[in-house]
Coordinates of C-alpha atoms in Angstrom, one line a residue:
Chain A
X1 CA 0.0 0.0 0.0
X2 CA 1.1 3.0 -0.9
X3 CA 2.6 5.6 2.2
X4 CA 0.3 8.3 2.8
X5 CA 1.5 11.6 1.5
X6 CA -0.5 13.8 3.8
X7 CA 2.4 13.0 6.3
X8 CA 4.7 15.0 4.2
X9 CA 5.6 17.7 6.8
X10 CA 4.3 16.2 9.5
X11 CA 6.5 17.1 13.0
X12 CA 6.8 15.1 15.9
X13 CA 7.1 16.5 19.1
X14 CA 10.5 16.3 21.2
X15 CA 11.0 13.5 22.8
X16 CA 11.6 13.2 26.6
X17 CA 15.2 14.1 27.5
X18 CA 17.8 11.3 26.7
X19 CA 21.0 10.8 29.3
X20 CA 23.7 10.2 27.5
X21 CA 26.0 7.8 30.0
X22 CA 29.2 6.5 30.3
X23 CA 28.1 3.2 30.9
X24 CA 26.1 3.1 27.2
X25 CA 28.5 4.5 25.2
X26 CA 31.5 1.7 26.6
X27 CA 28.1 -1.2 25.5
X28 CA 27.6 0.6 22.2
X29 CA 31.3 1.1 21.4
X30 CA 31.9 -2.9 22.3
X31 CA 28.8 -3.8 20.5
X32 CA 30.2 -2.0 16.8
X33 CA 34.0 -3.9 18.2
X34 CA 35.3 -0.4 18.5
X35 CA 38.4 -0.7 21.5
X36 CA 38.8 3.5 21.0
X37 CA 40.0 4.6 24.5
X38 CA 38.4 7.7 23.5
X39 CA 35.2 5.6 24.4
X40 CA 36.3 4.6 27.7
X41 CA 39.0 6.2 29.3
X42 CA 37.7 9.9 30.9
X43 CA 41.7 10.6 30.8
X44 CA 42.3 9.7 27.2
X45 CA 39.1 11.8 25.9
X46 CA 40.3 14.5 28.1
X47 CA 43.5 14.5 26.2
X48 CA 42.0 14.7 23.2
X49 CA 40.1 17.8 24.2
X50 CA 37.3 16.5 25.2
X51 CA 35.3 17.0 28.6
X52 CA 34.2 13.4 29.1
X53 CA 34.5 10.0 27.2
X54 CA 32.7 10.6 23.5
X55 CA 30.4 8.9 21.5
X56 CA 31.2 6.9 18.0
X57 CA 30.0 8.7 15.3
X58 CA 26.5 6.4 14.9
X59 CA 25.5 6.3 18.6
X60 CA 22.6 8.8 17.6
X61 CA 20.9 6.2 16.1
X62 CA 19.9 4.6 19.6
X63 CA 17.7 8.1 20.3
X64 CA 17.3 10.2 17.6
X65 CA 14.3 9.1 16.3
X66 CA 12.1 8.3 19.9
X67 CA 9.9 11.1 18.9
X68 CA 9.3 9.7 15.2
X69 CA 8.5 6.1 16.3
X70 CA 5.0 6.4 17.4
X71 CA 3.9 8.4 14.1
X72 CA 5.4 5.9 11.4
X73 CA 3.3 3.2 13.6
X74 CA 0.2 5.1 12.4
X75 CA -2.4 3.3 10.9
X76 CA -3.0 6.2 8.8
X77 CA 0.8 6.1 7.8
X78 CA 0.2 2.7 5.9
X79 CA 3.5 1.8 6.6
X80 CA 4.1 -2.4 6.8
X81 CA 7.0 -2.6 9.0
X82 CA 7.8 -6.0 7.8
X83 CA 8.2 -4.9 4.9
X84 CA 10.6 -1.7 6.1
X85 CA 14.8 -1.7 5.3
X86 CA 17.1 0.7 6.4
X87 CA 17.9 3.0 2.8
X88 CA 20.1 6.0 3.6
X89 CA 22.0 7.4 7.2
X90 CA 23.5 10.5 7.7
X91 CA 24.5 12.9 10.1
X92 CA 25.8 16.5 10.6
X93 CA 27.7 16.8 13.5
X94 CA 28.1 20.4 15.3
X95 CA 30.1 18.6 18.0
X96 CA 30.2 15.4 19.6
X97 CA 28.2 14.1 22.3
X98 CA 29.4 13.0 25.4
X99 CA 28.9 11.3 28.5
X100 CA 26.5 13.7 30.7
X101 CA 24.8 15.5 27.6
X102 CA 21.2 15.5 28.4
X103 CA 19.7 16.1 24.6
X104 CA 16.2 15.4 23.4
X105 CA 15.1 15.3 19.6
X106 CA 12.5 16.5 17.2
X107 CA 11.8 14.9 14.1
X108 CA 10.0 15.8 10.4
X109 CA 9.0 13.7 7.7
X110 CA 10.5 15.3 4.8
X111 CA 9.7 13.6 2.2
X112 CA 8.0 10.7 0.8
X113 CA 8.7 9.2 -2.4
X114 CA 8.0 6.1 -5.0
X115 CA 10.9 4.3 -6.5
X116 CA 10.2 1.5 -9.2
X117 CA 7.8 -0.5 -6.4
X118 CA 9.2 0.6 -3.1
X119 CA 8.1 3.7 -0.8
X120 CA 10.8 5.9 0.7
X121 CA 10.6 7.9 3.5
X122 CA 13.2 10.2 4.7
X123 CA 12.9 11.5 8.5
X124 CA 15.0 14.5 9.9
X125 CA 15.6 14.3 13.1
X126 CA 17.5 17.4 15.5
X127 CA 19.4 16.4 18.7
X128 CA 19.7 19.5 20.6
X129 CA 21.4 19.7 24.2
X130 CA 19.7 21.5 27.3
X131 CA 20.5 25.2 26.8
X132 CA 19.3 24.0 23.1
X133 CA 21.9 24.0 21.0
X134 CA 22.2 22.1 18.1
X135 CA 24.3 18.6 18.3
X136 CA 23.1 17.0 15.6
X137 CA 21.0 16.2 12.9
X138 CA 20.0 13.3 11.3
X139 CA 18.7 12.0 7.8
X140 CA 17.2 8.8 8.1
X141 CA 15.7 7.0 5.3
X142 CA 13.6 4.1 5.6
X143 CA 12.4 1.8 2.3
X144 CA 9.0 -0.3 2.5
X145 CA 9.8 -2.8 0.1
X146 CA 6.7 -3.3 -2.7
X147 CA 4.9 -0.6 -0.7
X148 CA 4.2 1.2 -4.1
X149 CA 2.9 -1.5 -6.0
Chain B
X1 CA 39.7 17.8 18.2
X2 CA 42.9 16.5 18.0
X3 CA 42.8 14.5 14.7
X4 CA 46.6 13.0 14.4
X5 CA 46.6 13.0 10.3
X6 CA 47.6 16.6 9.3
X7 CA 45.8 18.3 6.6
X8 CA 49.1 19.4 4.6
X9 CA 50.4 15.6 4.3
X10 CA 47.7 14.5 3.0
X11 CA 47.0 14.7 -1.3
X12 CA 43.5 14.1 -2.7
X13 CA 43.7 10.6 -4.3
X14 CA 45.1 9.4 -1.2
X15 CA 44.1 5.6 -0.5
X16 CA 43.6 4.5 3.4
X17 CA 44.4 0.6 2.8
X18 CA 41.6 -2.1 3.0
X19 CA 40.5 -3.4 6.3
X20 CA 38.6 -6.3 7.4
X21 CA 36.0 -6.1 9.9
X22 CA 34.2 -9.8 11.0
X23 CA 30.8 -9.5 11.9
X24 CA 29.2 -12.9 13.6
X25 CA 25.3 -13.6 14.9
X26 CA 27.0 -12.6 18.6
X27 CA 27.6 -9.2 17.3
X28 CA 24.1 -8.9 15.9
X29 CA 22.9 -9.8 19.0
X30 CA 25.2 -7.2 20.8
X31 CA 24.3 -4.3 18.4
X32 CA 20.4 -5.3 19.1
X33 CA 20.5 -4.9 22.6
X34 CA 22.8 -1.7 22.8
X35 CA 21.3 0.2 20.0
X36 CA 17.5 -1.4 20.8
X37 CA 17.0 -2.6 17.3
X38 CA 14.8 -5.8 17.7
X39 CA 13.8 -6.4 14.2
X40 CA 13.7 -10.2 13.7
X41 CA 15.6 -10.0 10.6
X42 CA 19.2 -9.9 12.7
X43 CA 18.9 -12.7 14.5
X44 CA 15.7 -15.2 13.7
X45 CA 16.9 -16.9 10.5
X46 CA 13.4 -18.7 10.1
X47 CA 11.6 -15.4 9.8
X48 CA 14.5 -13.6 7.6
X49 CA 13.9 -16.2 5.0
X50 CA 10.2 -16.0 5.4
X51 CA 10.9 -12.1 4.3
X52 CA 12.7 -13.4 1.2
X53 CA 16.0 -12.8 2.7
X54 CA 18.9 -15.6 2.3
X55 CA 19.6 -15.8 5.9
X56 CA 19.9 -13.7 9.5
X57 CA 21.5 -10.2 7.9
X58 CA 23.3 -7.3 10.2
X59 CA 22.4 -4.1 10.8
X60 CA 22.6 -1.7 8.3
X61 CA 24.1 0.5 11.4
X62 CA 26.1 -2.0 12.6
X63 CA 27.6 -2.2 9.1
X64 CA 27.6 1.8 9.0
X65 CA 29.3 1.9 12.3
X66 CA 32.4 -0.4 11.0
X67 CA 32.8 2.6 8.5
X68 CA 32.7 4.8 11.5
X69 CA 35.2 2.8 13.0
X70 CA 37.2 2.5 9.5
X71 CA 37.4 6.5 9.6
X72 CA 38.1 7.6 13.3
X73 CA 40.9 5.1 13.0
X74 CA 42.5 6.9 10.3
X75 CA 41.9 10.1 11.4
X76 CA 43.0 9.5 15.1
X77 CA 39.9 11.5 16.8
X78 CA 36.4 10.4 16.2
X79 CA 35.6 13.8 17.4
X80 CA 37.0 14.8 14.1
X81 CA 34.4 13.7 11.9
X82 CA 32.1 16.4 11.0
X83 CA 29.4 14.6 8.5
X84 CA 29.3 11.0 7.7
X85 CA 26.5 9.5 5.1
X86 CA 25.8 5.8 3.4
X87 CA 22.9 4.4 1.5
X88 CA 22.7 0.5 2.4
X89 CA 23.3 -1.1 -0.9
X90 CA 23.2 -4.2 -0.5
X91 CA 22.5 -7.1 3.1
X92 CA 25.6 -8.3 5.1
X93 CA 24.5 -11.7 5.0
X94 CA 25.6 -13.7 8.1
X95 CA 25.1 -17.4 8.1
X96 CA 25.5 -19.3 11.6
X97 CA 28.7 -21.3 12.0
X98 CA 32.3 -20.4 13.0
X99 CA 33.2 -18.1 10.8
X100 CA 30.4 -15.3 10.2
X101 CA 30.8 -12.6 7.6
X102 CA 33.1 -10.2 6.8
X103 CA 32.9 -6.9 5.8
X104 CA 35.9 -5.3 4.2
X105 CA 36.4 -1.5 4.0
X106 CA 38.8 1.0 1.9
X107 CA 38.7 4.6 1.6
X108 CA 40.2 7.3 -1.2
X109 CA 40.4 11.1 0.7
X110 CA 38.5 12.1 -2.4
X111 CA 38.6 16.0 -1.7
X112 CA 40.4 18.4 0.4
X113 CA 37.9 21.1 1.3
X114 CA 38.7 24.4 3.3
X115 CA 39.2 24.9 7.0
X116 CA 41.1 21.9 7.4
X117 CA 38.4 19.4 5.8
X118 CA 38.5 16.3 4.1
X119 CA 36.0 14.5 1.9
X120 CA 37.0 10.5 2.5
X121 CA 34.9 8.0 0.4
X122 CA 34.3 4.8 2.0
X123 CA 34.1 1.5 -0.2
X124 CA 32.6 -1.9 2.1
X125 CA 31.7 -5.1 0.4
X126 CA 30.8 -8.3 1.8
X127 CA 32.0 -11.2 -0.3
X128 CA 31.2 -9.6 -4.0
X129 CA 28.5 -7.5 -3.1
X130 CA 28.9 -4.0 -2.4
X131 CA 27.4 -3.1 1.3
X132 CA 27.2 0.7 1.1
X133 CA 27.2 3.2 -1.5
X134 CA 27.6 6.8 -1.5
X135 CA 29.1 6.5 1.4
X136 CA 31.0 9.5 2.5
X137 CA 32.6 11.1 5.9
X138 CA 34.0 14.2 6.4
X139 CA 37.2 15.0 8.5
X140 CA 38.4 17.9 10.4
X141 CA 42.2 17.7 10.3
X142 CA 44.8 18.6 12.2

């Protein structure tokens, strides 16, 4: 079924406050086999210039979206989320994020297209910090395989 | 940021040499639980091929995230990298036994930009198909 295009535009809310930890970033950064002290060791981030240990570059991924996951389970959405593969990633970085950022996100569905017979939708997604400033954003586009048929 | 490659050394055209990064069902199962991506597909092989999919595939992050890993090596700071993009191309299939998959990465520095910036183009295949695609980082150097 096709996606419906009245969500075009549509914005989500911010999502509740996510605390970045030290404690998740060391699980993420062993779950992707990434040994980067930078990860791990408060010392060896602090030499690098940085105020606490750091996230790898794709740790947004495990928030960024909260706000957007209620909407794309919509009925009115018509999105099958068996059908659903992960098409495009991206992310503009104003700085990293580390250990103790408090940041909560807002998403946007930007577009929604047809491509021979899939569906793609393409969210946007802002991770801002508490004197909300800009950390982040993220494209994230989803494909619903034979949703345009 | 303290990147360690320096800007001035470093000549558009440049190759970073080939890496391999292994990816087995206990790393899917690690990336699910730390990044809260449950979807069947990464670790229940009898509903993957249900979906028409040849076996249990990884992440598309997880895959993504061993690009991550390919660049902040290089650079030396993963506080260095400024934007990084893929498309997902094509599954990281990874059967059950001993062995698991592999997914090997190269990069070209395929621009030098202003302030310091580097365009790097990432190259990841599995086997003989190719993982990501217009997959791009950029690098603040030192």
């Amino acid at each position: 079924m096709a996606l419906n295009r009245d969500f075009i535009g549509r914005k989500f809310p911010p999502s509740e406050p996510y605390e970045v930890s030290r404690v998740k970033i060391r699980e993420f950064a062993a779950a992707i086999g990434d040994d980067n002290p930078i990860y791990r060791d408060r010392e060896a981030a602090k030499a690098a210039g940085h105020p606490d240990v750091i996230a790898p570059p794709t740790f947004p991924i495990v928030f960024s979206m909260n706000s957007a996951a209620a909407v794309l389970a919509d009925p009115d959405l018509g999105l099958n989320f068996a059908m659903v593969v992960h098409g495009e990633q991206r992310f503009e970085y104003t700085r990293p994020i580390h250990a103790g950022d408090v940041l909560s996100s807002s998403s946007e569905v930007v577009e929604i297209r047809s491509v021979g017979r899939n569906e793609f939708l393409t969210l946007r997604s802002e991770v801002r910090d508490e004197a909300g400033e800009l950390v982040c954003t993220a494209f994230n586009t989803i494909v619903e395989r034979g949703g345009a048929a | 940021m303290t990147a360690t490659v320096k800007y001035d050394e470093v000549e558009a055209g440049q190759e970073i040499p080939a890496r391999d990064f292994p990816v087995s069902r206990l790393s899917l199962v690690m990336y699910a639980g730390a990044s809260g991506d449950f979807n069947v597909i990464h670790w229940n092989e009898r509903i993957a091929k249900s979906v028409g999919l040849p076996d249990v595939i990884a992440h598309g992050m997880f895959t993504m995230a061993q690009g991550g890993r390919f660049v902040t090596d290089w650079a030396g700071d993963p506080g260095a990298v400024v934007d990084y993009g893929v498309r997902f191309s094509a599954p990281v299939v990874v059967p059950d036994d001993d062995q698991g998959a592999v997914i090997t990465i190269s990069g070209v520095v395929e621009e030098k930009l202003g302030d310091n910036k580097v365009v790097v183009a990432l190259k990841a295949y599995s086997g003989d198909s190719r993982v990501l695609s217009k997959a791009r980082a950029v690098v603040k150097l030192a």
